[in-house]
Short mmCIF file of C-alpha atoms and ligand atoms in Angstrom, two decimals:
data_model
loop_
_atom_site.label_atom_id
_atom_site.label_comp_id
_atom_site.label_asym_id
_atom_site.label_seq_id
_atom_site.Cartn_x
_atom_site.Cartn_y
_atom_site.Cartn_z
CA UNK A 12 -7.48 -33.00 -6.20
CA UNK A 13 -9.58 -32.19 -9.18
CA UNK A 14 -9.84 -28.44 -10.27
CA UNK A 15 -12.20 -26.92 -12.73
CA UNK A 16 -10.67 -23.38 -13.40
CA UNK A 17 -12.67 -21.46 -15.70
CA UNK A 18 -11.28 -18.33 -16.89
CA UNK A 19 -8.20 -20.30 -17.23
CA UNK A 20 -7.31 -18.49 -20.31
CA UNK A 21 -7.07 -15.16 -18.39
CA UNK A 22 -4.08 -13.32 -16.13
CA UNK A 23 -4.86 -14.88 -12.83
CA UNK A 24 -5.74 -18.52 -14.32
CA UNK A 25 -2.85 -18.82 -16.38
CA UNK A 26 -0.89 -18.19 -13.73
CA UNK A 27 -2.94 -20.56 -11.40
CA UNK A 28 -2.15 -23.95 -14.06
CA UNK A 29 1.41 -22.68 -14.10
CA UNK A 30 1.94 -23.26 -10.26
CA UNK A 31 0.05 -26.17 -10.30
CA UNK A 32 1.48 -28.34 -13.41
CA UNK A 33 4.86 -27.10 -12.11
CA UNK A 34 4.61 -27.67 -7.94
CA UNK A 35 1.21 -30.21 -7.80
CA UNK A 36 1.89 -33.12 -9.83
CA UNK A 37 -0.96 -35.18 -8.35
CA UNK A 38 -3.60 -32.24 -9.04
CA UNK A 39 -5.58 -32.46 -11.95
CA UNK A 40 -6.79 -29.23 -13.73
CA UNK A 41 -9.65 -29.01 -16.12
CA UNK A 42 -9.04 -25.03 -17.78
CA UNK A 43 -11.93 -23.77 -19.52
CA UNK A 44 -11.96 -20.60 -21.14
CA UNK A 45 -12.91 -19.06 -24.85
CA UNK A 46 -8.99 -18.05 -25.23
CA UNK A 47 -5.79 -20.12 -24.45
CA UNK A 48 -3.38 -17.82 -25.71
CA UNK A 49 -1.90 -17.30 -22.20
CA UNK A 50 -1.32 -21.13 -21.45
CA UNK A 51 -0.35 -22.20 -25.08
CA UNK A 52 2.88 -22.85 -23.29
CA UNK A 53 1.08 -25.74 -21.30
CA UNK A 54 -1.07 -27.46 -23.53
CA UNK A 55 -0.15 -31.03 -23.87
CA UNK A 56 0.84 -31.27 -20.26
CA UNK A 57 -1.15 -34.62 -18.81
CA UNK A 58 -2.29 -32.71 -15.65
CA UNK A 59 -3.78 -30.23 -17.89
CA UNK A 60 -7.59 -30.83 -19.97
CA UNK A 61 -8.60 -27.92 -21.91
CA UNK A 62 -11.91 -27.30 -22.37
CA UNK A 63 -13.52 -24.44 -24.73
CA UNK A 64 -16.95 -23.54 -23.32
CA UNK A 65 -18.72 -20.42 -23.74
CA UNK A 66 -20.06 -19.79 -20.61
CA UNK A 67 -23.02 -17.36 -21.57
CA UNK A 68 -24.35 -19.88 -23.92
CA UNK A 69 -23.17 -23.72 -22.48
CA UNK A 70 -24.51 -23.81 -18.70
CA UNK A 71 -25.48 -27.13 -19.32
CA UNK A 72 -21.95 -28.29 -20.32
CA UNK A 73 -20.15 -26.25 -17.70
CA UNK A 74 -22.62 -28.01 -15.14
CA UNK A 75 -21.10 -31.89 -15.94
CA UNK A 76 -17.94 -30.47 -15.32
CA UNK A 77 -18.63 -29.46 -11.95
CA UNK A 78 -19.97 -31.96 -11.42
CA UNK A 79 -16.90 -33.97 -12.19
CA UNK A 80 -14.19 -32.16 -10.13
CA UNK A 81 -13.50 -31.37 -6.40
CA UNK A 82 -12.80 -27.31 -6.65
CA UNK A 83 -14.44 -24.64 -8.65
CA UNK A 84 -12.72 -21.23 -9.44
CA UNK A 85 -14.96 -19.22 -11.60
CA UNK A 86 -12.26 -16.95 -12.80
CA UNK A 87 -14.45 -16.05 -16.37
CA UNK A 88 -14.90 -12.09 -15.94
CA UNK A 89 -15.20 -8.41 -17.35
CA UNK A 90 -12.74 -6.83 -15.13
CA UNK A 91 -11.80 -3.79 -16.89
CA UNK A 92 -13.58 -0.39 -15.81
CA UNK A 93 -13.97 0.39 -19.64
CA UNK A 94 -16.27 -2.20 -20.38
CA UNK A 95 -18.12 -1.60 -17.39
CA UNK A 96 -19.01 2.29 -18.37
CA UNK A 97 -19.22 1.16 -22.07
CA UNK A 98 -21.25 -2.05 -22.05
CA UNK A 99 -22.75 -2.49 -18.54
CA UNK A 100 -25.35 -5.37 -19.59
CA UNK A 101 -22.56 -7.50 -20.60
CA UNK A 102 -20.56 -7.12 -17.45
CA UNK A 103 -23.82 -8.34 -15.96
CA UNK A 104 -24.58 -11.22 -18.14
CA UNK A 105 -21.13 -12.43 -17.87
CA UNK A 106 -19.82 -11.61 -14.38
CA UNK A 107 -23.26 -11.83 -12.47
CA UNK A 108 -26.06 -13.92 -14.56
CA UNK A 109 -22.84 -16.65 -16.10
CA UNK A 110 -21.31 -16.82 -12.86
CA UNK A 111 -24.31 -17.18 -10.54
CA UNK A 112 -25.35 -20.37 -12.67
CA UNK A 113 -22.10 -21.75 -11.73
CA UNK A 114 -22.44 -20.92 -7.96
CA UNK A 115 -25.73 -22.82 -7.93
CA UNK A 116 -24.09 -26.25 -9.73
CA UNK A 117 -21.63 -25.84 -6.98
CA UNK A 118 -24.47 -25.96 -4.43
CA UNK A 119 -26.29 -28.76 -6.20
CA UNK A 120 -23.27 -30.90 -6.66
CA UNK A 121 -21.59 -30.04 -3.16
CA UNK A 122 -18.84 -28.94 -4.91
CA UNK A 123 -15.94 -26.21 -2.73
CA UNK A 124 -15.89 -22.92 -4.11
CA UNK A 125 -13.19 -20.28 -4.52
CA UNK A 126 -14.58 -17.55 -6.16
CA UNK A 127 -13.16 -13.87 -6.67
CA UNK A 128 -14.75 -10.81 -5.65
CA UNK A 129 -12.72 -7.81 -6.04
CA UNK A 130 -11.36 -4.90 -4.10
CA UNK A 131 -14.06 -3.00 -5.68
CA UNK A 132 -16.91 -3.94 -3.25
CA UNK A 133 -15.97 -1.97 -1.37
CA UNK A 134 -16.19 1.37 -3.43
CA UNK A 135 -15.94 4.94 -2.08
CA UNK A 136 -15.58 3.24 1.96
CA UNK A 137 -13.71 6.05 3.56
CA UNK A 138 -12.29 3.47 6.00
CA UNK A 139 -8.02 3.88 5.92
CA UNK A 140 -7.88 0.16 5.62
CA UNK A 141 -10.72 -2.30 4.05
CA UNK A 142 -11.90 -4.93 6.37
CA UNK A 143 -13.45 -8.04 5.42
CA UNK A 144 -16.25 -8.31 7.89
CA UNK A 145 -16.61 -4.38 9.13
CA UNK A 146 -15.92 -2.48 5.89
CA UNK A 147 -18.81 -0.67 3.94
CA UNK A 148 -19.73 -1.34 0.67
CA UNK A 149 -19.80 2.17 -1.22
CA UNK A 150 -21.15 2.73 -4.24
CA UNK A 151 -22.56 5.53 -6.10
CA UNK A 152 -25.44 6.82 -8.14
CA UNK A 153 -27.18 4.45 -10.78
CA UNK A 154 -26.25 6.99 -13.55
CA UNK A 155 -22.40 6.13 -12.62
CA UNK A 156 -22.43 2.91 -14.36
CA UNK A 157 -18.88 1.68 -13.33
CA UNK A 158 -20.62 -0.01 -10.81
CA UNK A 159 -22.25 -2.47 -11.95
CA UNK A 160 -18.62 -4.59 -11.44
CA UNK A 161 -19.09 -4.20 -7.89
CA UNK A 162 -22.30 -4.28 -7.72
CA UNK A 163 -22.32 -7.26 -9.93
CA UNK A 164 -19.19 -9.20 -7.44
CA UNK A 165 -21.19 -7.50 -3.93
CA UNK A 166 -24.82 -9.61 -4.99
CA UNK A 167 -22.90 -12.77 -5.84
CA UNK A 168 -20.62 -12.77 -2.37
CA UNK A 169 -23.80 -12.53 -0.70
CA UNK A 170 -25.89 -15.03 -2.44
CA UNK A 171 -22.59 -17.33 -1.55
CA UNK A 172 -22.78 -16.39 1.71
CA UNK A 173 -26.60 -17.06 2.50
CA UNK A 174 -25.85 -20.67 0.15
CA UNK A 175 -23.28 -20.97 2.61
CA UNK A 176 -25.51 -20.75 5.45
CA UNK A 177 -28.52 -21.98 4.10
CA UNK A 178 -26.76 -25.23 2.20
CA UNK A 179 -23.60 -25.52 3.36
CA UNK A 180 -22.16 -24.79 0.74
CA UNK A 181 -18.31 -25.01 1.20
CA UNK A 182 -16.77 -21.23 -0.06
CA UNK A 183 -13.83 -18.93 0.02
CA UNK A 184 -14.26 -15.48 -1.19
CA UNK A 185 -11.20 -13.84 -2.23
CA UNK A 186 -10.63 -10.09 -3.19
CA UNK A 187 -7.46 -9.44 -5.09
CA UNK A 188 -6.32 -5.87 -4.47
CA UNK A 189 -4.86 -4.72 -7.92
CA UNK A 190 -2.73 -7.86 -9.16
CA UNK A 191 -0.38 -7.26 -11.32
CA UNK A 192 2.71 -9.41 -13.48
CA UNK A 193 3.41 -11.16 -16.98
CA UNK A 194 0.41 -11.61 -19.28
CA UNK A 195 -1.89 -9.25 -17.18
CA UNK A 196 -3.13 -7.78 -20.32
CA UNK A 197 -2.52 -6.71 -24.07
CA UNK A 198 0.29 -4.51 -24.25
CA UNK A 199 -0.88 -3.95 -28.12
CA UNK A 200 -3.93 -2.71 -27.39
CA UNK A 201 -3.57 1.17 -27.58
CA UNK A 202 -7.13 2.02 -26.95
CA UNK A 203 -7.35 4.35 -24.18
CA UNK A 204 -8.73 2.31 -21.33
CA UNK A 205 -8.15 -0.93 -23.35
CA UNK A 206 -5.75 -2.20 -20.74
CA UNK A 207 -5.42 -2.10 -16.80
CA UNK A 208 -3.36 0.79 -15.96
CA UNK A 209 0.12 -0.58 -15.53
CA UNK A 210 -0.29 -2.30 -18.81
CA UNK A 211 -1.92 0.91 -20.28
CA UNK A 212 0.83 2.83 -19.19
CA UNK A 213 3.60 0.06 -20.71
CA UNK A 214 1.52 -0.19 -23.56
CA UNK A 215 1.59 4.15 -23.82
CA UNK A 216 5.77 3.80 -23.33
CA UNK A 217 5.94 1.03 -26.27
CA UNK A 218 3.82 3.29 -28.94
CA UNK A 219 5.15 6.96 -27.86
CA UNK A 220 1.98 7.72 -26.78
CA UNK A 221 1.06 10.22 -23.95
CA UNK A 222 0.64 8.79 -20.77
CA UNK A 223 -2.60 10.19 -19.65
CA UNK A 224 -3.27 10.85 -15.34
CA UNK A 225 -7.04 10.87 -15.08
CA UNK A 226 -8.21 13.49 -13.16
CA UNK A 227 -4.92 14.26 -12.17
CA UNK A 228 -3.40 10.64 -11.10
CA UNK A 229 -4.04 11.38 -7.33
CA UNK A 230 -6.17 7.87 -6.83
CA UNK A 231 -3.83 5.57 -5.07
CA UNK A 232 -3.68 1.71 -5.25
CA UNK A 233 -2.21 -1.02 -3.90
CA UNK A 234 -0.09 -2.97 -6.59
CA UNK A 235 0.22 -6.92 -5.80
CA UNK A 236 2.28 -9.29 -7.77
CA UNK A 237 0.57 -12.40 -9.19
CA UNK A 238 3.05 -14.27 -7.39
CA UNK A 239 1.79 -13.41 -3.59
CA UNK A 240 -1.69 -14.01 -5.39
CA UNK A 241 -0.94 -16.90 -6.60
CA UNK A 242 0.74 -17.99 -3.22
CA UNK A 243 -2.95 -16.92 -1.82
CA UNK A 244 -4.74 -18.74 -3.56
CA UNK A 245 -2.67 -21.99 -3.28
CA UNK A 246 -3.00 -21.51 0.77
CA UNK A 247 -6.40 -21.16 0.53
CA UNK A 248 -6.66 -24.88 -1.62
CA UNK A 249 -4.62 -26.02 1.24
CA UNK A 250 -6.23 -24.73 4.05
CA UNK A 251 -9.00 -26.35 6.63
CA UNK A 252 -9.78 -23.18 8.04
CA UNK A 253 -10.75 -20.78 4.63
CA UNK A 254 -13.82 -22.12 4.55
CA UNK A 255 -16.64 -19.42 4.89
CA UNK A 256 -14.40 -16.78 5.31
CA UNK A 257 -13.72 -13.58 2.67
CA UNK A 258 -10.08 -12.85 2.44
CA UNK A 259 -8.06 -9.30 1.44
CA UNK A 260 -5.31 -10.65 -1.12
CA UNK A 261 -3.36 -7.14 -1.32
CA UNK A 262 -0.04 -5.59 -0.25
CA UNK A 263 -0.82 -2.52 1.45
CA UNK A 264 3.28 -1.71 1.66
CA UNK A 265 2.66 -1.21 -2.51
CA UNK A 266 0.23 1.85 -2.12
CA UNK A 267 1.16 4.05 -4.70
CA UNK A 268 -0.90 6.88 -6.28
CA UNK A 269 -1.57 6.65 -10.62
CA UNK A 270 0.76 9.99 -10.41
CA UNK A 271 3.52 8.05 -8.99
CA UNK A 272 3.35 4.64 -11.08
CA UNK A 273 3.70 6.43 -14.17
CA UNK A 274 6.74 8.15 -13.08
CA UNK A 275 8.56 4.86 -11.53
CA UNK A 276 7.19 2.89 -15.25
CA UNK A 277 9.40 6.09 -16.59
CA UNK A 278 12.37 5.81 -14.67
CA UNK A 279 12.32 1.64 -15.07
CA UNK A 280 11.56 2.22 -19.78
CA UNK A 281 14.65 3.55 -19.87
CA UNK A 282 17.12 0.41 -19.11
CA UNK A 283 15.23 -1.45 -21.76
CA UNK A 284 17.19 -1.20 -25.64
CA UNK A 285 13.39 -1.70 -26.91
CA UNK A 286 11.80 1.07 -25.56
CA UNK A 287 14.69 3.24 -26.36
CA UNK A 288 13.13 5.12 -29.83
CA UNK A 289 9.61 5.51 -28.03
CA UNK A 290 10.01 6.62 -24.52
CA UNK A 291 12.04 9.78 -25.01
CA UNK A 292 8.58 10.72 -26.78
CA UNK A 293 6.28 10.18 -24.20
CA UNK A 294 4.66 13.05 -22.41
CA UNK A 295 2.48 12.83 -19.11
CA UNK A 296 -0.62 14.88 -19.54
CA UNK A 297 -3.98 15.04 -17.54
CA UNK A 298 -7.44 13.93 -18.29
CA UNK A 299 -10.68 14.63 -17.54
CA UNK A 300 -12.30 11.11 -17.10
CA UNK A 301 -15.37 12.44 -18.76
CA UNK A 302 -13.46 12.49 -21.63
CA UNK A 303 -10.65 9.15 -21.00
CA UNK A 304 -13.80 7.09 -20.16
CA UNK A 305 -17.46 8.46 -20.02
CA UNK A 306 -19.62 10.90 -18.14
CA UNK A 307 -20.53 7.40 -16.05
CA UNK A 308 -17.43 6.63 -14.57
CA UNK A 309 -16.76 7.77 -10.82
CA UNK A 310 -13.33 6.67 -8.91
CA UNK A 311 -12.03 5.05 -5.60
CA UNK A 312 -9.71 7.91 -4.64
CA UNK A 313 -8.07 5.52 -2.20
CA UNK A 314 -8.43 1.86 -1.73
CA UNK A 315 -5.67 -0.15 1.01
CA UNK A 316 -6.31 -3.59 2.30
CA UNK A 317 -6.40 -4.42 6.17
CA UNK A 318 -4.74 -8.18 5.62
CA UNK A 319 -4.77 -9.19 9.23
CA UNK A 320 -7.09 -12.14 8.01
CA UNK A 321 -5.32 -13.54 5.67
CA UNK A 322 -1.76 -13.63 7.87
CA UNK A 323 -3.58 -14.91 10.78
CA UNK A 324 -6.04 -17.61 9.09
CA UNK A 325 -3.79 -18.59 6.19
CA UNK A 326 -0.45 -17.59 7.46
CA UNK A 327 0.25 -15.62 3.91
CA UNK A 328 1.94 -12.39 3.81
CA UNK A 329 3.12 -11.19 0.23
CA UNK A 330 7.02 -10.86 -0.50
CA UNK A 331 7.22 -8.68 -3.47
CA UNK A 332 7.49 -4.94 -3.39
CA UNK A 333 6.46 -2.51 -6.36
CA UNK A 334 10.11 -1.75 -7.80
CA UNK A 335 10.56 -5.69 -7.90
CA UNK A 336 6.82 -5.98 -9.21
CA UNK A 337 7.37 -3.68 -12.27
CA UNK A 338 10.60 -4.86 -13.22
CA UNK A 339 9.57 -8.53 -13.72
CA UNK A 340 6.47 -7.50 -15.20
CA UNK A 341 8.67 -5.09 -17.68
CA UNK A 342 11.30 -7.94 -17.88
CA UNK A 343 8.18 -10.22 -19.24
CA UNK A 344 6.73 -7.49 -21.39
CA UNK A 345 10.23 -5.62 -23.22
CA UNK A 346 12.96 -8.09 -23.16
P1 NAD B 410 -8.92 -11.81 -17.26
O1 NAD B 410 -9.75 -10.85 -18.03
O2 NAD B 410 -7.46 -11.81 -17.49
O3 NAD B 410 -9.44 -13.30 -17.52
C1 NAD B 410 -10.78 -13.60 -17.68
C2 NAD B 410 -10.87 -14.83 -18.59
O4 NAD B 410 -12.27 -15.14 -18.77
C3 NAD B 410 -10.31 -14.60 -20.00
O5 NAD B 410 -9.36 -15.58 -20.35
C4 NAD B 410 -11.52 -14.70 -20.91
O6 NAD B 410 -11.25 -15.26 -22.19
C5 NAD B 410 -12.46 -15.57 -20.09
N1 NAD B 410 -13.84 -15.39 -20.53
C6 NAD B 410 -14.47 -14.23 -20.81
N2 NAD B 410 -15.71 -14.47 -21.26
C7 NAD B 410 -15.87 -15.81 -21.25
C8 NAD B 410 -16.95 -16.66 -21.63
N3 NAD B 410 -18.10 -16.17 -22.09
N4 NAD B 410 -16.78 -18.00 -21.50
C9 NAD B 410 -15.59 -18.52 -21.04
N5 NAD B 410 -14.54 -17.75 -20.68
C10 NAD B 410 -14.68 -16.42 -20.80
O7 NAD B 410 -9.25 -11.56 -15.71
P2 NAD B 410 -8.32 -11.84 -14.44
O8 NAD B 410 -7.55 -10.63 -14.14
O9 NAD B 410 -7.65 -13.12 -14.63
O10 NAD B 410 -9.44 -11.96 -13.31
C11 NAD B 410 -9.99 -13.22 -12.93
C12 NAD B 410 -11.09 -12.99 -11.91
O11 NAD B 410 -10.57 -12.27 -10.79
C13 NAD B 410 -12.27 -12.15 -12.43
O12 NAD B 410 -13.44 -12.60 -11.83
C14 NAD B 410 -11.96 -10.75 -11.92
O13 NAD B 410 -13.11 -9.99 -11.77
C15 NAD B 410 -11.31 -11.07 -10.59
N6 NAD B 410 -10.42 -10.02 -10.12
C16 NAD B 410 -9.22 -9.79 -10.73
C17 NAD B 410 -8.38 -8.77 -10.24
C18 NAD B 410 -7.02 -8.53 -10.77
O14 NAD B 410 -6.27 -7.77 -10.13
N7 NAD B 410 -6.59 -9.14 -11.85
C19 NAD B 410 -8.83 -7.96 -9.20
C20 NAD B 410 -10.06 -8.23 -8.62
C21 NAD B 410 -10.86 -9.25 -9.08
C1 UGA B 411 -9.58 -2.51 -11.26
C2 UGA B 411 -10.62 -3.27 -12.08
O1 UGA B 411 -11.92 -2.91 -11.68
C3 UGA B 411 -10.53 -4.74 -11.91
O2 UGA B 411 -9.47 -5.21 -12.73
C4 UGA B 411 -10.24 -5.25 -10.53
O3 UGA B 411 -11.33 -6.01 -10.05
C5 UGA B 411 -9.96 -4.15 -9.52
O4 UGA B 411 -9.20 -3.09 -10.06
C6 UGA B 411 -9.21 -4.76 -8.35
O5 UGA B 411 -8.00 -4.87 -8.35
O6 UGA B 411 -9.89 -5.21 -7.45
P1 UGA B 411 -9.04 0.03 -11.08
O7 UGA B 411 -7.92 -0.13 -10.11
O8 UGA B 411 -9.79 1.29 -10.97
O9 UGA B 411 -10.06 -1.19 -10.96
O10 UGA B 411 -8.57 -0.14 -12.60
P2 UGA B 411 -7.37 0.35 -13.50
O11 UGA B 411 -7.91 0.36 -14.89
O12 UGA B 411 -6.17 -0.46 -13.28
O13 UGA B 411 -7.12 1.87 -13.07
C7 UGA B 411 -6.46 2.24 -11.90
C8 UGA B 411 -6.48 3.76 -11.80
O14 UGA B 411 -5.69 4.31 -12.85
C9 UGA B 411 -7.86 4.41 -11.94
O15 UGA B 411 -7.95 5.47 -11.03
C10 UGA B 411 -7.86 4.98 -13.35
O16 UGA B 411 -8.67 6.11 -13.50
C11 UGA B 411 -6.40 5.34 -13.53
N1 UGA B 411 -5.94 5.34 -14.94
C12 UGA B 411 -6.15 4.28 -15.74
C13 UGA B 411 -5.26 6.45 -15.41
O17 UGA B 411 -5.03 7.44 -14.69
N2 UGA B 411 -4.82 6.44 -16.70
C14 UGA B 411 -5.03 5.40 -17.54
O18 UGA B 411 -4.60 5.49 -18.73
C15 UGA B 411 -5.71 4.28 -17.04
#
């Protein structure tokens, strides 16, 4: 199998090459990305062709290498709610305009897609568990810009879906529920909002710095390791019946409220020698998320996946619970 990852570079697609050069010797992997920081490890492996392609600017380039492989996985994002209050157009450019140009070489070239959507379709859905196929899309006002992610993610499932119907064009849609492990993000970045929370929250531990609970820390998530994602995702590659089909990737067993993680990151800083000057310092405090992000944020107080689909279709249920979760991901991080 030939796979053109792009956004190979990031959490999710460095962690992608690393299952396949280690378990798929036969698979070939073409990685492009702007950044290959996060797979420096595996350049020079034979399996592996790295490719730097700005995807805002070379659609024509990207397009021959579609056109060369079996599998796309446009994994090239903005997928951090900062960016999406502070600089909305590029979240659009990049995650809507970018990726809908490589949807359509897809179609031209008959090319299988696996492309991510996110758990934040679905939005402010007051459902207790988000379905697939029954589950509202909620969003808010235009003036609450944090939307445009999901907005962004919502139009291109459903321009893959009529493609699908309309073409045939051969798609998965997955939604990763808050992923989580080694290399998620930078844990040097100490802008507020710079990271996603759990590495925020390592990042607050490492520098001293208060741990802030925006608007109190009440919103709960559901915290999945990369490794149940990964598994996912491999499934789906392997699978005759994911075609067409949107799948929940989340554990709902891991719901856990902001409140709550930054306690547990508390309690796990303190068996680790090189957090031992810095943690002792850091204070929990609460924020008003007009002031932690903008007056255009709004938040999903609650968001739990319904996973039926993906442990019936794909036979994938993920292994890791949050204690295990945070450790390896502090292991990765502070050791
Ligand atoms: P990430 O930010 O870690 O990786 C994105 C990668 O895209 C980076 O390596 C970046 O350098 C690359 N990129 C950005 N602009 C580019 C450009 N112009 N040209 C080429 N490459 C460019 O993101 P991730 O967490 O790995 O997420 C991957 C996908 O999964 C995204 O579409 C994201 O929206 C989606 N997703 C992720 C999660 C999660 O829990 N991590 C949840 C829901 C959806
Ligand atoms: C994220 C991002 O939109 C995407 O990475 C991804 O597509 C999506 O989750 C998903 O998993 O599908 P969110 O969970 O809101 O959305 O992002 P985080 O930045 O990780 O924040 C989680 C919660 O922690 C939010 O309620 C936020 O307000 C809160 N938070 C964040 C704090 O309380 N303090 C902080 O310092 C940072």
């Amino acid at each position: 199998m030939r796979l053109l990852i792009v956004g190979a570079g990031g959490f999710i697609g460095s962690h992608l090459c690393e299952w396949i050069l280690k378990n798929r010797k036969d698979w070939q992997v073409t990685a492009v990305d702007v950044s290959f920081t996060k797979i420096e490890h595996l350049l020079g492996e034979e399996q592996l062709r790295v490719i730097e392609i700005d995807i805002l600017k070379d659609r024509d380039v990207l397009e021959e290498h579609v056109k060369e492989c079996d599998v796309v996985f446009p994994l090239a994002a903005i997928a951090n709610p900062l960016i999406y209050v502070k600089n909305p157009l590029k979240v659009f450019e990049l995650d809507f305009e970018a990726n809908l140009s490589i949807v359509r070489a897809a179609v031209k070239h008959g090319k299988r897609l696996i492309f991510p959507s996110t758990s934040e379709v679905y939005g402010m859905c007051g459902d207790s568990e988000f379905d697939e196929d029954t589950s509202c899309c909620v969003t808010g006002p235009i003036c609450k810009q944090r939307w445009i992610y999901s907005c962004s993610k919502q139009m291109l499932d459903r321009v893959i879906y009529a493609y699908g119907l309309r073409d045939g064009l051969r798609y998965t849609l997955f939604r990763p529920f808050n992923w989580v492990g080694q290399r998620l993000d930078n844990i040097y970045d100490t802008t507020n909002g710079g990271s996603r929370v759990v590495v925020q929250f390592m990042s607050n531990i490492l520098h001293g710095q208060d741990i802030c609970l925006v608007n109190g820390g009440f919103q709960i998530r559901c915290f999945t390791d990369i490794s149940d994602g990964i598994s996912a995702l491999i499934k789906i590659l392997e699978s005759d019946c994911a075609d067409g089909q949107i799948f929940n990737i989340g554990n709902p067993l891991n719901e856990c409220s902001i409140r709550t993680l930054a306690d547990n990151l508390l309690v796990l800083a303190q068996k680790y020698d090189s957090l031992k000057d810095t943690v002792c310092k850091v204070r929990i405090v609460q924020v008003d998320s007009n002031e932690y992000y903008d007056k255009s944020y709004q938040d999903v107080s609650r968001r739990v996946p319904s996973i039926k689909k993906a442990e019936t279709i794909l036979s994938w249920t993920p292994q890791i619970n949050l204690h295990d979760m945070l450790r390896k991901t502090m292991d990765f991080y502070f050791e």
